[in-house]
Amino acid sequence: MDISWDDMRTVMCLVRGGSLAAAAQELGLNYTTVARRITRAESDLGGKLFDRLADGYQPTDAGLLVASHAEQMDRQVDTLMRELQGRDANLLGPLTITAPQLLIAHVLTPVIDQFCGAYPDIDLHVRATNDLLDLNRREADLAIRISRDPGDSLKGVRLTAQQSASFATPALARAIADDPTSPIDWIVYADYAAVPKNVDSSYPNHRIRMTFDDMVAIRAAAQAGLGVARMPLFLGHASHGLVQVPVLPPQPYPDIWVVAHRDVWAAAKVMAFREMLVPFMRGRRAQFVA
Amino acid sequence: MDISWDDMRTVMCLVRGGSLAAAAQELGLNYTTVARRITRAESDLGGKLFDRLADGYQPTDAGLLVASHAEQMDRQVDTLMRELQGRDANLLGPLTITAPQLLIAHVLTPVIDQFCGAYPDIDLHVRATNDLLDLNRREADLAIRISRDPGDSLKGVRLTAQQSASFATPALARAIADDPTSPIDWIVYADYAAVPKNVDSSYPNHRIRMTFDDMVAIRAAAQAGLGVARMPLFLGHASHGLVQVPVLPPQPYPDIWVVAHRDVWAAAKVMAFREMLVPFMRGRRAQFVA
DNA sequence: ACGAAGTCATGCGAAAACGCGTGTATTTGC
DNA sequence: GCAAATACACGCGTTTTCGCATGACTTCGT
């Protein structure tokens, strides 16, 4: 009784994905190959691992058992890859970084450009997303994050403090200045569906006009003159058609960090990027705090 | 950067075995296949894993790193296999047991015969060795051992207590009886190279005639009349041409246990064997203690 | 009710992996 | 010092694995 390690990986992916097609995509294979490997694994182990139902492969208890051990093996492989990467002294090959979309668009573009110019043999992949990619699973090698601490198994340095403030169109800003007591329409973030605290007491009336779950949309709404939005200073200042309004004085906002997994922190490519990024961000402190 | 899990296993086996041929044998492959897989692994990881020296493949630091993680994965596979085996309710297929050679030869043969007759669909493999096989690595499913406790991650029940005593040829036994003060020649076990403690005080003179590292050889020497040997009662009584001599009264000796890994303890085949073995041994208590 | 999108099974040809045989270099043993 | 043994590289033919195409079947949404 023996089983191929790759077949175990296949079982794991099939349990994860729930269908042959999904597993095949994760493995970069054709789904018929996945089906054949599952059949082979079952005959090797001498028992069914999946029930073939009309809507997909349903793992049996034995299948789940195999998959759970394969998950452990998968973590070993991830760790190995990170450790090998951390030992890599070469400044060539792939490097994947991730950062929030708007930070890339309005702040990081120059340093990314500078980096690509300085290290032409490194092919840089930039994943601009608001999702926190899993650095354990090597979804990215290095991340620039807006948060209050670097995180569990990650290592990081703080790039800069940040503040937020209120922004609106010039026309709306004038209207508010003319009549501070009129109700102020807010466009707020879904996670924080309330008028910001610490608003200036000169503006007593507030109401929430709309709630978005995306900062790009919030900014667009503010630019359309639909109301006042709270956003980090760097974003408000960089947005055409928006001016800062004194409704909300500059407030503390989560810091910007550069983080990486401990294992890859010392990798040459990761270090090279950090050494360019840190002074770049430190020199632009004025963009982030008043 | 990705690597096949089976290639990791190949790297592990090559580090273990030290040569392509050894690794290939462990994997059940031709050694050229091992060589190809190593080359592929190196190109996948983008670095050398082995130095090709004249006397074999010498792992680099990176190779050792890969192998160490593969070892962890190998343990996962072993655990999985044991867990699957522990869930196996069928009374068919392979079952491997191990016991000391002499215990099999002089005690266990009847119960083994009985078991094979009762479960003809189980193909029983018996590994008669004095080496302690690694039940974690599934070198055997069930072991009958002479020791003072079942062990770390293993589960076991005590089959019987045991005693040892002194044995010699009838001629030598008579000579000793005639003149208890003449020097008594001992044939002793290498691990315990001394005259046994607690010898009867009627026999004041002792000397070690020879030392062996194997009980079969000790018994043969005793049977050849070369001296007195200490051995477990079951062995002395079962050995032609040997009689018990009163030089060493019956002494405590390590118990006999049946042990298995916790994961496989409840497997149907393992239970079936235990359920036949335990009453068999309990009913033969007289063979082991005076 | 019916088409669209999803699931999986099966058969065939292409591609990759594999085992075998041969040849070379080094080490081991007599 | 020479033969045998061990360890590896390379090339060739076979076996196995794989991807694609086709078809059956179920589910979902209009």
XYZ file of C-alpha atoms (C1' of nucleotides) in Angstrom:
640
model
C 0.000 0.000 0.000
C 1.713 3.116 -1.245
C 0.695 6.351 -2.878
C 2.316 8.914 -5.120
C 2.907 12.219 -3.369
C 1.688 14.079 -6.429
C -1.517 12.091 -6.300
C -1.988 13.227 -2.716
C -1.593 16.787 -3.909
C -4.215 16.081 -6.553
C -6.627 14.754 -3.932
C -6.031 17.877 -1.872
C -6.769 20.181 -4.788
C -9.906 18.245 -5.665
C -11.181 18.538 -2.108
C -10.367 22.247 -2.159
C -11.888 22.955 -5.537
C -14.838 20.573 -5.371
C -14.706 19.705 -9.052
C -12.279 18.122 -11.467
C -12.111 21.317 -13.489
C -11.269 23.506 -10.506
C -8.608 21.115 -9.275
C -7.152 20.845 -12.759
C -6.866 24.592 -13.049
C -5.064 24.881 -9.723
C -2.664 22.174 -10.821
C -2.242 23.456 -14.350
C -3.527 20.206 -15.794
C -6.360 18.940 -17.871
C -9.248 17.747 -15.759
C -9.180 14.288 -17.289
C -5.711 13.898 -15.829
C -7.077 14.767 -12.420
C -9.788 12.147 -12.829
C -7.235 9.534 -13.792
C -4.978 10.385 -10.857
C -7.873 10.115 -8.426
C -8.763 6.708 -9.811
C -5.154 5.645 -9.468
C -4.938 6.961 -5.902
C -8.062 5.050 -4.977
C -6.765 1.811 -6.385
C -3.391 2.366 -4.719
C -4.996 2.930 -1.342
C -7.625 0.275 -1.870
C -10.678 2.357 -1.076
C -12.898 5.121 -2.382
C -11.774 8.679 -1.754
C -14.651 10.437 -3.511
C -18.276 9.780 -4.301
C -19.043 10.624 -7.909
C -22.188 12.675 -7.663
C -23.955 14.452 -10.462
C -22.741 17.837 -9.279
C -19.141 16.896 -8.630
C -16.774 14.787 -6.599
C -17.753 14.566 -2.953
C -14.880 13.477 -0.692
C -15.400 10.496 1.585
C -13.990 10.407 5.096
C -10.910 8.719 3.726
C -10.610 11.402 1.056
C -10.745 14.131 3.667
C -8.132 12.307 5.682
C -5.789 12.140 2.725
C -6.426 15.791 1.935
C -5.759 16.943 5.477
C -2.346 15.324 5.489
C -1.661 16.700 2.034
C -2.432 20.161 3.402
C 0.315 19.673 5.953
C 2.652 18.648 3.174
C 1.629 21.682 1.187
C 2.650 23.898 4.082
C 6.004 22.168 4.143
C 6.458 22.948 0.472
C 5.494 26.574 1.021
C 7.993 26.844 3.835
C 10.679 25.241 1.735
C 10.036 27.609 -1.132
C 10.223 30.610 1.142
C 13.442 29.383 2.709
C 15.015 28.779 -0.671
C 13.851 32.198 -1.772
C 15.302 33.772 1.365
C 18.698 32.322 0.458
C 18.540 33.605 -3.105
C 21.241 36.226 -3.563
C 20.501 36.873 -7.224
C 18.956 40.081 -8.472
C 17.120 38.433 -11.317
C 13.946 36.521 -11.909
C 10.454 37.118 -10.605
C 9.468 39.334 -7.692
C 5.847 39.865 -6.733
C 4.736 42.785 -4.641
C 1.284 43.798 -3.562
C -0.220 47.054 -2.338
C -3.616 48.724 -2.188
C -4.721 49.947 -5.587
C -4.900 53.616 -4.685
C -1.539 53.651 -2.960
C 0.040 52.265 -6.095
C -1.810 54.616 -8.367
C -1.059 57.790 -6.439
C 2.120 57.141 -4.524
C 4.128 54.125 -5.568
C 4.283 54.399 -9.336
C 7.540 56.419 -9.326
C 9.388 54.035 -7.052
C 8.177 51.048 -9.061
C 9.450 52.716 -12.190
C 12.760 53.520 -10.527
C 13.117 49.929 -9.358
C 12.478 48.452 -12.768
C 15.059 50.780 -14.232
C 17.675 49.945 -11.620
C 17.165 46.173 -11.826
C 16.218 45.309 -15.383
C 16.804 41.582 -14.829
C 14.117 41.405 -12.166
C 10.695 40.938 -13.606
C 8.437 42.691 -11.176
C 4.843 41.602 -10.767
C 2.578 44.098 -9.091
C -0.681 42.893 -7.612
C -2.785 45.948 -6.963
C -5.577 44.758 -4.737
C -7.260 45.585 -1.494
C -7.331 41.924 -0.550
C -4.675 40.886 1.892
C -2.729 38.315 -0.081
C -1.336 35.383 1.858
C 2.397 35.855 2.123
C 2.650 32.427 3.765
C 1.349 30.913 0.571
C 3.645 33.092 -1.494
C 0.819 34.892 -3.230
C 3.252 37.800 -3.011
C 6.825 38.209 -1.800
C 6.445 41.660 -0.320
C 3.422 43.724 0.647
C 2.814 47.363 1.359
C -0.036 47.533 3.779
C -2.112 50.052 5.615
C -2.607 48.598 9.058
C -1.785 48.985 12.694
C 0.810 46.252 12.951
C 2.765 43.982 10.617
C 1.043 40.752 11.589
C 1.683 37.266 12.899
C 4.546 35.503 11.177
C 5.493 38.520 9.104
C 8.249 41.013 9.543
C 7.841 44.664 8.665
C 8.973 48.231 9.043
C 6.741 51.254 9.327
C 7.140 53.515 6.338
C 5.163 56.498 7.546
C 2.347 57.634 9.773
C -0.830 58.756 8.102
C -3.762 61.057 8.686
C -7.196 61.288 7.174
C -9.383 64.340 6.626
C -12.572 65.375 4.873
C -12.702 66.204 1.173
C -15.321 67.553 -1.208
C -15.683 69.476 -4.474
C -14.747 73.177 -4.350
C -18.395 74.108 -4.892
C -19.582 72.029 -1.981
C -16.697 73.328 0.113
C -17.850 76.887 -0.539
C -21.452 76.057 0.305
C -20.379 74.538 3.607
C -18.228 77.543 4.388
C -21.142 79.842 3.626
C -23.572 77.976 5.879
C -21.832 75.754 8.407
C -25.138 74.842 10.024
C -26.742 73.280 6.977
C -26.751 69.467 6.984
C -23.539 67.921 5.647
C -23.939 64.891 3.393
C -21.407 62.147 4.075
C -20.234 59.361 1.798
C -18.919 56.723 4.130
C -17.092 53.417 4.029
C -19.195 50.316 4.599
C -17.019 48.900 7.395
C -17.426 52.155 9.270
C -20.997 53.172 8.426
C -21.200 56.261 10.626
C -20.293 59.915 10.541
C -16.633 60.187 11.579
C -15.949 61.072 15.186
C -14.151 64.273 16.112
C -15.860 66.453 13.538
C -15.375 70.161 14.145
C -18.154 71.469 16.398
C -18.724 74.392 14.048
C -20.602 71.927 11.847
C -23.439 70.554 13.963
C -25.621 68.819 11.333
C -24.607 65.626 9.569
C -26.311 62.884 7.654
C -25.104 59.823 5.810
C -26.033 60.141 2.189
C -24.588 56.832 0.964
C -22.408 53.909 1.921
C -19.851 52.205 -0.313
C -17.598 49.262 0.196
C -14.908 50.607 -2.112
C -12.725 53.676 -1.756
C -12.497 54.272 -5.494
C -16.266 54.543 -5.601
C -16.336 56.834 -2.577
C -13.883 59.154 -4.222
C -15.835 59.145 -7.461
C -18.993 60.050 -5.575
C -17.201 62.886 -3.802
C -15.778 64.112 -7.099
C -19.319 64.116 -8.487
C -20.276 66.501 -5.710
C -22.529 64.076 -3.906
C -21.086 64.829 -0.507
C -18.132 64.910 1.829
C -15.851 61.912 2.187
C -13.221 60.997 4.715
C -10.062 59.692 3.097
C -6.366 59.584 3.768
C -4.562 62.833 3.017
C -2.463 61.358 0.221
C -5.594 60.300 -1.611
C -7.562 63.481 -1.123
C -4.665 65.666 -2.165
C -4.012 63.582 -5.253
C -7.618 63.588 -6.435
C -8.564 66.097 -9.066
C -11.645 68.116 -8.249
C -11.419 67.599 -4.510
C -10.325 70.026 -1.865
C -9.890 69.535 1.823
C -12.762 70.863 3.903
C -12.360 71.774 7.568
C -15.364 69.702 8.676
C -13.100 66.924 9.881
C -9.697 68.085 11.058
C -6.781 65.740 10.260
C -7.258 62.518 12.183
C -4.995 59.584 12.965
C -5.192 56.883 10.301
C -3.459 53.497 10.153
C 0.248 53.588 9.284
C 1.795 52.362 6.067
C 4.044 49.328 6.461
C 6.210 47.265 4.209
C 5.986 43.640 5.273
C 7.313 40.280 4.139
C 7.489 36.793 5.551
C 10.460 36.297 7.870
C 11.835 33.624 5.571
C 12.029 35.889 2.532
C 12.796 39.140 4.331
C 16.527 38.821 3.613
C 16.205 37.704 0.002
C 18.291 39.915 -2.270
C 15.402 41.022 -4.431
C 13.182 41.766 -1.447
C 15.950 43.730 0.236
C 16.659 45.658 -2.931
C 13.066 46.750 -3.198
C 12.904 47.728 0.454
C 16.069 49.753 0.238
C 14.552 51.784 -2.532
C 11.113 52.021 -1.008
C 11.971 53.110 2.521
C 13.817 56.361 1.717
C 11.305 57.081 -1.013
C 8.419 56.967 1.432
C 10.280 58.718 4.237
C 11.034 61.591 1.885
C 7.352 62.017 1.075
C 6.125 62.340 4.634
C 4.340 65.575 3.764
C 1.923 63.687 1.529
C 0.620 61.666 4.447
C 0.497 63.903 7.493
C -0.461 67.558 7.824
C 9.113 28.488 -8.989
C 7.390 25.251 -8.257
C 8.431 21.669 -7.694
C 6.845 18.271 -8.064
C 6.197 16.606 -4.737
C 7.466 13.329 -6.112
C 10.683 15.034 -7.092
C 11.057 16.192 -3.500
C 10.668 12.609 -2.425
C 13.357 11.656 -4.921
C 15.713 14.261 -3.504
C 15.040 12.913 -0.022
C 15.819 9.351 -1.061
C 19.005 10.425 -2.805
C 20.196 12.253 0.292
C 19.327 9.208 2.383
C 20.925 6.675 0.078
C 23.888 8.704 -1.116
C 23.830 7.277 -4.625
C 21.466 7.172 -7.561
C 21.306 3.390 -7.379
C 20.402 3.333 -3.686
C 17.739 5.992 -4.130
C 16.353 4.178 -7.155
C 16.040 0.949 -5.221
C 14.170 2.648 -2.390
C 11.825 4.210 -4.933
C 11.474 1.097 -7.066
C 12.818 2.908 -10.112
C 15.705 2.749 -12.480
C 18.545 4.978 -11.375
C 18.535 6.906 -14.620
C 15.057 8.050 -13.713
C 16.327 9.310 -10.403
C 19.070 11.228 -12.206
C 16.543 12.795 -14.540
C 14.253 13.788 -11.703
C 17.091 15.428 -9.828
C 18.042 17.405 -12.904
C 14.443 18.469 -13.315
C 14.144 19.454 -9.662
C 17.272 21.558 -9.939
C 16.035 23.373 -13.004
C 12.617 23.866 -11.403
C 14.142 25.380 -8.288
C 16.806 27.242 -10.214
C 19.821 26.022 -8.277
C 22.052 23.017 -7.688
C 20.870 20.497 -5.139
C 23.772 18.054 -5.469
C 27.423 18.144 -6.406
C 28.263 15.353 -8.812
C 31.371 13.858 -7.340
C 33.201 10.782 -8.545
C 31.895 8.710 -5.647
C 28.280 9.817 -5.804
C 25.903 12.713 -5.403
C 26.799 15.012 -2.531
C 23.904 17.224 -1.415
C 24.404 20.981 -1.259
C 22.907 23.091 1.506
C 19.880 23.652 -0.666
C 19.617 19.920 -1.290
C 19.669 19.218 2.427
C 17.021 21.868 2.947
C 14.758 20.260 0.388
C 15.377 16.837 1.876
C 14.615 17.966 5.411
C 11.212 19.268 4.395
C 10.604 16.136 2.371
C 11.309 14.120 5.518
C 8.513 15.987 7.238
C 6.242 15.189 4.333
C 7.293 11.566 4.502
C 6.185 11.446 8.130
C 2.850 12.862 7.089
C 2.479 10.085 4.555
C 3.400 7.467 7.135
C 0.823 8.869 9.519
C -1.795 8.918 6.810
C -1.102 5.337 5.886
C -1.368 4.229 9.485
C -4.609 6.117 9.947
C -6.091 4.612 6.807
C -4.928 1.220 7.947
C -6.484 1.761 11.372
C -9.831 2.366 9.687
C -9.574 -0.759 7.573
C -12.305 -3.176 8.634
C -11.451 -5.864 6.099
C -9.878 -9.158 7.031
C -7.939 -9.496 3.825
C -4.722 -8.279 2.308
C -1.281 -7.945 3.830
C -0.421 -7.999 7.522
C 3.160 -7.822 8.738
C 4.174 -8.927 12.190
C 7.587 -9.075 13.780
C 8.992 -10.938 16.753
C 12.356 -12.154 17.999
C 13.575 -15.162 16.036
C 13.682 -17.553 18.959
C 10.261 -16.587 20.233
C 8.810 -17.365 16.831
C 10.728 -20.588 16.475
C 9.880 -22.016 19.883
C 6.611 -20.378 20.904
C 4.684 -18.601 18.201
C 4.673 -21.066 15.330
C 1.395 -22.721 16.413
C -0.515 -19.457 16.761
C 0.797 -18.236 13.422
C -0.378 -21.460 11.832
C -3.745 -21.171 13.534
C -4.113 -17.551 12.342
C -3.336 -18.369 8.735
C -5.893 -21.176 8.841
C -8.584 -18.971 10.357
C -8.029 -16.034 7.977
C -6.962 -17.458 4.628
C -7.524 -14.113 2.864
C -4.937 -12.366 4.993
C -1.450 -12.809 3.672
C 0.692 -12.752 6.737
C 4.281 -11.596 6.547
C 6.481 -12.595 9.450
C 9.685 -10.720 10.068
C 11.727 -12.764 12.466
C 14.451 -10.463 13.662
C 16.002 -9.183 16.822
C 16.090 -5.669 15.399
C 13.361 -3.412 16.655
C 11.522 -2.538 13.474
C 10.111 0.955 13.242
C 6.362 0.684 13.600
C 6.090 4.414 12.885
C 7.512 3.771 9.464
C 5.265 0.774 9.018
C 8.117 -1.690 8.788
C 5.652 -3.932 10.615
C 2.048 -3.577 11.694
C 2.321 -5.476 14.941
C 5.295 -6.517 17.051
C 5.840 -9.030 19.805
C 8.600 -7.693 21.959
C 10.573 -8.610 25.002
C 10.951 -5.399 26.918
C 10.003 -3.541 30.052
C 7.410 -1.223 28.534
C 5.570 -0.804 25.239
C 7.329 2.386 24.177
C 6.706 5.949 23.142
C 3.903 6.319 20.629
C 3.001 2.654 20.706
C 0.198 0.876 22.438
C 0.582 -2.585 23.904
C -0.616 -5.252 26.274
C 1.562 -7.489 28.388
C 1.246 -11.077 27.293
C 3.135 -12.737 30.122
C 5.844 -12.283 32.691
C 9.075 -14.156 32.144
C 11.936 -15.597 34.102
C 15.423 -16.643 33.166
C 17.587 -19.362 34.629
C 20.840 -21.202 33.966
C 21.113 -24.062 31.499
C 23.809 -26.513 30.511
C 24.268 -29.986 29.032
C 23.285 -32.902 31.298
C 26.963 -33.918 31.564
C 28.039 -30.474 32.710
C 25.061 -30.321 35.060
C 26.197 -33.549 36.707
C 29.781 -32.321 37.040
C 28.579 -29.148 38.735
C 26.356 -31.125 41.067
C 29.259 -33.387 41.968
C 31.620 -30.528 42.777
C 29.815 -27.233 43.398
C 33.042 -25.470 44.275
C 34.801 -26.037 40.959
C 34.843 -22.965 38.672
C 31.744 -22.582 36.563
C 32.264 -21.494 32.949
C 29.723 -18.921 31.755
C 28.670 -18.068 28.223
C 27.291 -14.563 28.468
C 25.523 -12.009 26.346
C 27.632 -9.150 25.020
C 25.362 -6.384 26.320
C 25.657 -7.844 29.802
C 29.222 -9.106 29.873
C 29.335 -10.290 33.493
C 28.389 -13.283 35.550
C 24.688 -12.963 36.411
C 23.847 -11.524 39.795
C 21.965 -13.577 42.376
C 23.762 -16.827 41.683
C 23.203 -19.427 44.374
C 25.839 -19.106 47.056
C 26.497 -22.850 46.964
C 28.501 -22.167 43.815
C 31.251 -19.738 44.800
C 33.556 -19.879 41.741
C 32.651 -18.390 38.373
C 34.462 -17.306 35.266
C 33.372 -15.963 31.910
C 34.430 -18.375 29.228
C 33.072 -16.470 26.213
C 30.906 -13.587 25.146
C 28.458 -13.586 22.227
C 26.214 -10.948 20.800
C 23.620 -13.444 19.658
C 21.362 -15.719 21.665
C 21.296 -18.441 19.028
C 25.069 -18.661 19.252
C 24.979 -18.694 23.045
C 22.564 -21.567 23.022
C 24.656 -23.483 20.496
C 27.727 -23.031 22.665
C 25.824 -24.269 25.692
C 24.520 -27.231 23.726
C 28.112 -28.016 22.754
C 28.921 -28.270 26.436
C 31.137 -25.189 26.537
C 29.567 -23.808 29.661
C 26.537 -22.552 31.483
C 24.265 -19.964 29.884
C 21.545 -17.760 31.258
C 18.475 -17.717 29.057
C 14.747 -17.294 29.378
C 12.924 -20.362 30.617
C 10.967 -20.896 27.430
C 14.176 -21.075 25.440
C 16.086 -23.316 27.815
C 13.207 -25.731 28.156
C 12.718 -25.902 24.415
C 16.367 -26.526 23.611
C 17.394 -30.120 23.039
C 20.405 -31.210 25.012
C 20.055 -28.570 27.692
C 18.814 -28.972 31.233
C 18.244 -26.379 33.886
C 21.020 -26.165 36.478
C 20.473 -24.715 39.969
C 23.448 -22.339 39.735
C 21.171 -19.430 38.953
C 17.684 -19.712 40.455
C 14.841 -18.362 38.285
C 15.275 -14.611 37.922
C 13.023 -11.825 36.701
C 13.377 -11.257 32.981
C 11.702 -8.647 30.741
C 8.046 -9.298 29.966
C 6.618 -10.245 26.597
C 4.381 -7.596 25.027
C 2.334 -7.303 21.916
C 2.566 -3.755 20.639
C 1.317 -1.740 17.696
C 1.140 1.893 16.759
C -1.885 3.647 18.247
C -3.153 4.416 14.765
C -3.276 0.784 13.654
C -4.156 -0.767 17.008
C -7.843 -0.984 16.107
C -7.399 -2.208 12.538
C -9.421 -5.366 11.958
C -6.474 -7.497 10.968
C -4.370 -6.310 13.875
C -7.221 -6.934 16.301
C -7.834 -10.363 14.857
C -4.247 -11.370 15.410
C -4.221 -9.981 18.936
C -7.390 -11.774 19.835
C -5.816 -15.049 18.882
C -2.427 -14.295 20.366
C -3.427 -13.078 23.815
C -5.291 -16.207 25.025
C -2.675 -18.379 23.365
C 0.109 -16.793 25.366
C -1.879 -16.556 28.591
C -2.569 -20.282 28.362
C 1.117 -21.051 28.104
C 2.204 -19.181 31.185
C 3.981 -22.261 32.494
C 6.514 -22.032 29.671
C 7.714 -18.660 30.881
C 7.679 -18.638 34.646
C 8.599 -21.353 37.137
C -40.198 24.650 -20.910
C -35.909 25.079 -22.754
C -31.373 26.767 -23.649
C -26.914 27.723 -21.278
C -23.479 26.381 -18.283
C -21.806 23.224 -15.376
C -20.563 18.453 -14.188
C -18.093 13.911 -15.591
C -17.036 9.588 -18.767
C -14.595 7.682 -22.811
C -11.586 7.086 -26.884
C -7.655 8.538 -29.587
C -3.271 10.576 -30.874
C 0.698 13.233 -29.117
C 4.076 14.048 -25.635
C 6.581 12.914 -21.763
C 8.565 9.716 -18.668
C 10.694 5.550 -18.137
C 13.847 1.254 -18.461
C 17.528 -0.874 -20.771
C 21.991 -1.196 -22.845
C 26.458 0.697 -23.612
C 30.507 3.285 -22.326
C 33.645 5.878 -18.942
C 35.764 7.041 -14.582
C 36.788 5.979 -9.878
C 37.127 3.073 -5.947
C 37.749 -1.373 -3.712
C 39.808 -5.818 -2.972
C 43.024 -9.486 -3.776
C 49.162 -3.896 -9.991
C 45.150 -5.657 -11.959
C 40.436 -7.247 -11.856
C 35.918 -6.551 -9.909
C 32.700 -3.502 -8.163
C 30.533 0.884 -7.832
C 28.871 5.274 -9.616
C 27.437 7.943 -13.339
C 26.361 9.856 -18.428
C 24.142 9.221 -22.741
C 21.223 7.377 -26.496
C 17.381 4.547 -28.058
C 12.962 2.204 -28.059
C 8.997 1.280 -25.265
C 5.585 2.292 -21.963
C 2.991 5.381 -19.586
C 0.923 9.632 -19.010
C -1.313 13.432 -20.721
C -4.409 16.747 -23.471
C -8.020 17.184 -26.679
C -12.492 16.069 -28.748
C -16.909 14.104 -28.314
C -21.015 12.829 -25.836
C -24.222 12.075 -21.754
C -26.139 14.060 -17.880
C -27.624 17.540 -14.217
C -28.523 22.213 -12.588
C -29.666 26.856 -13.079
C -31.963 30.814 -14.910
C -35.093 32.976 -18.067
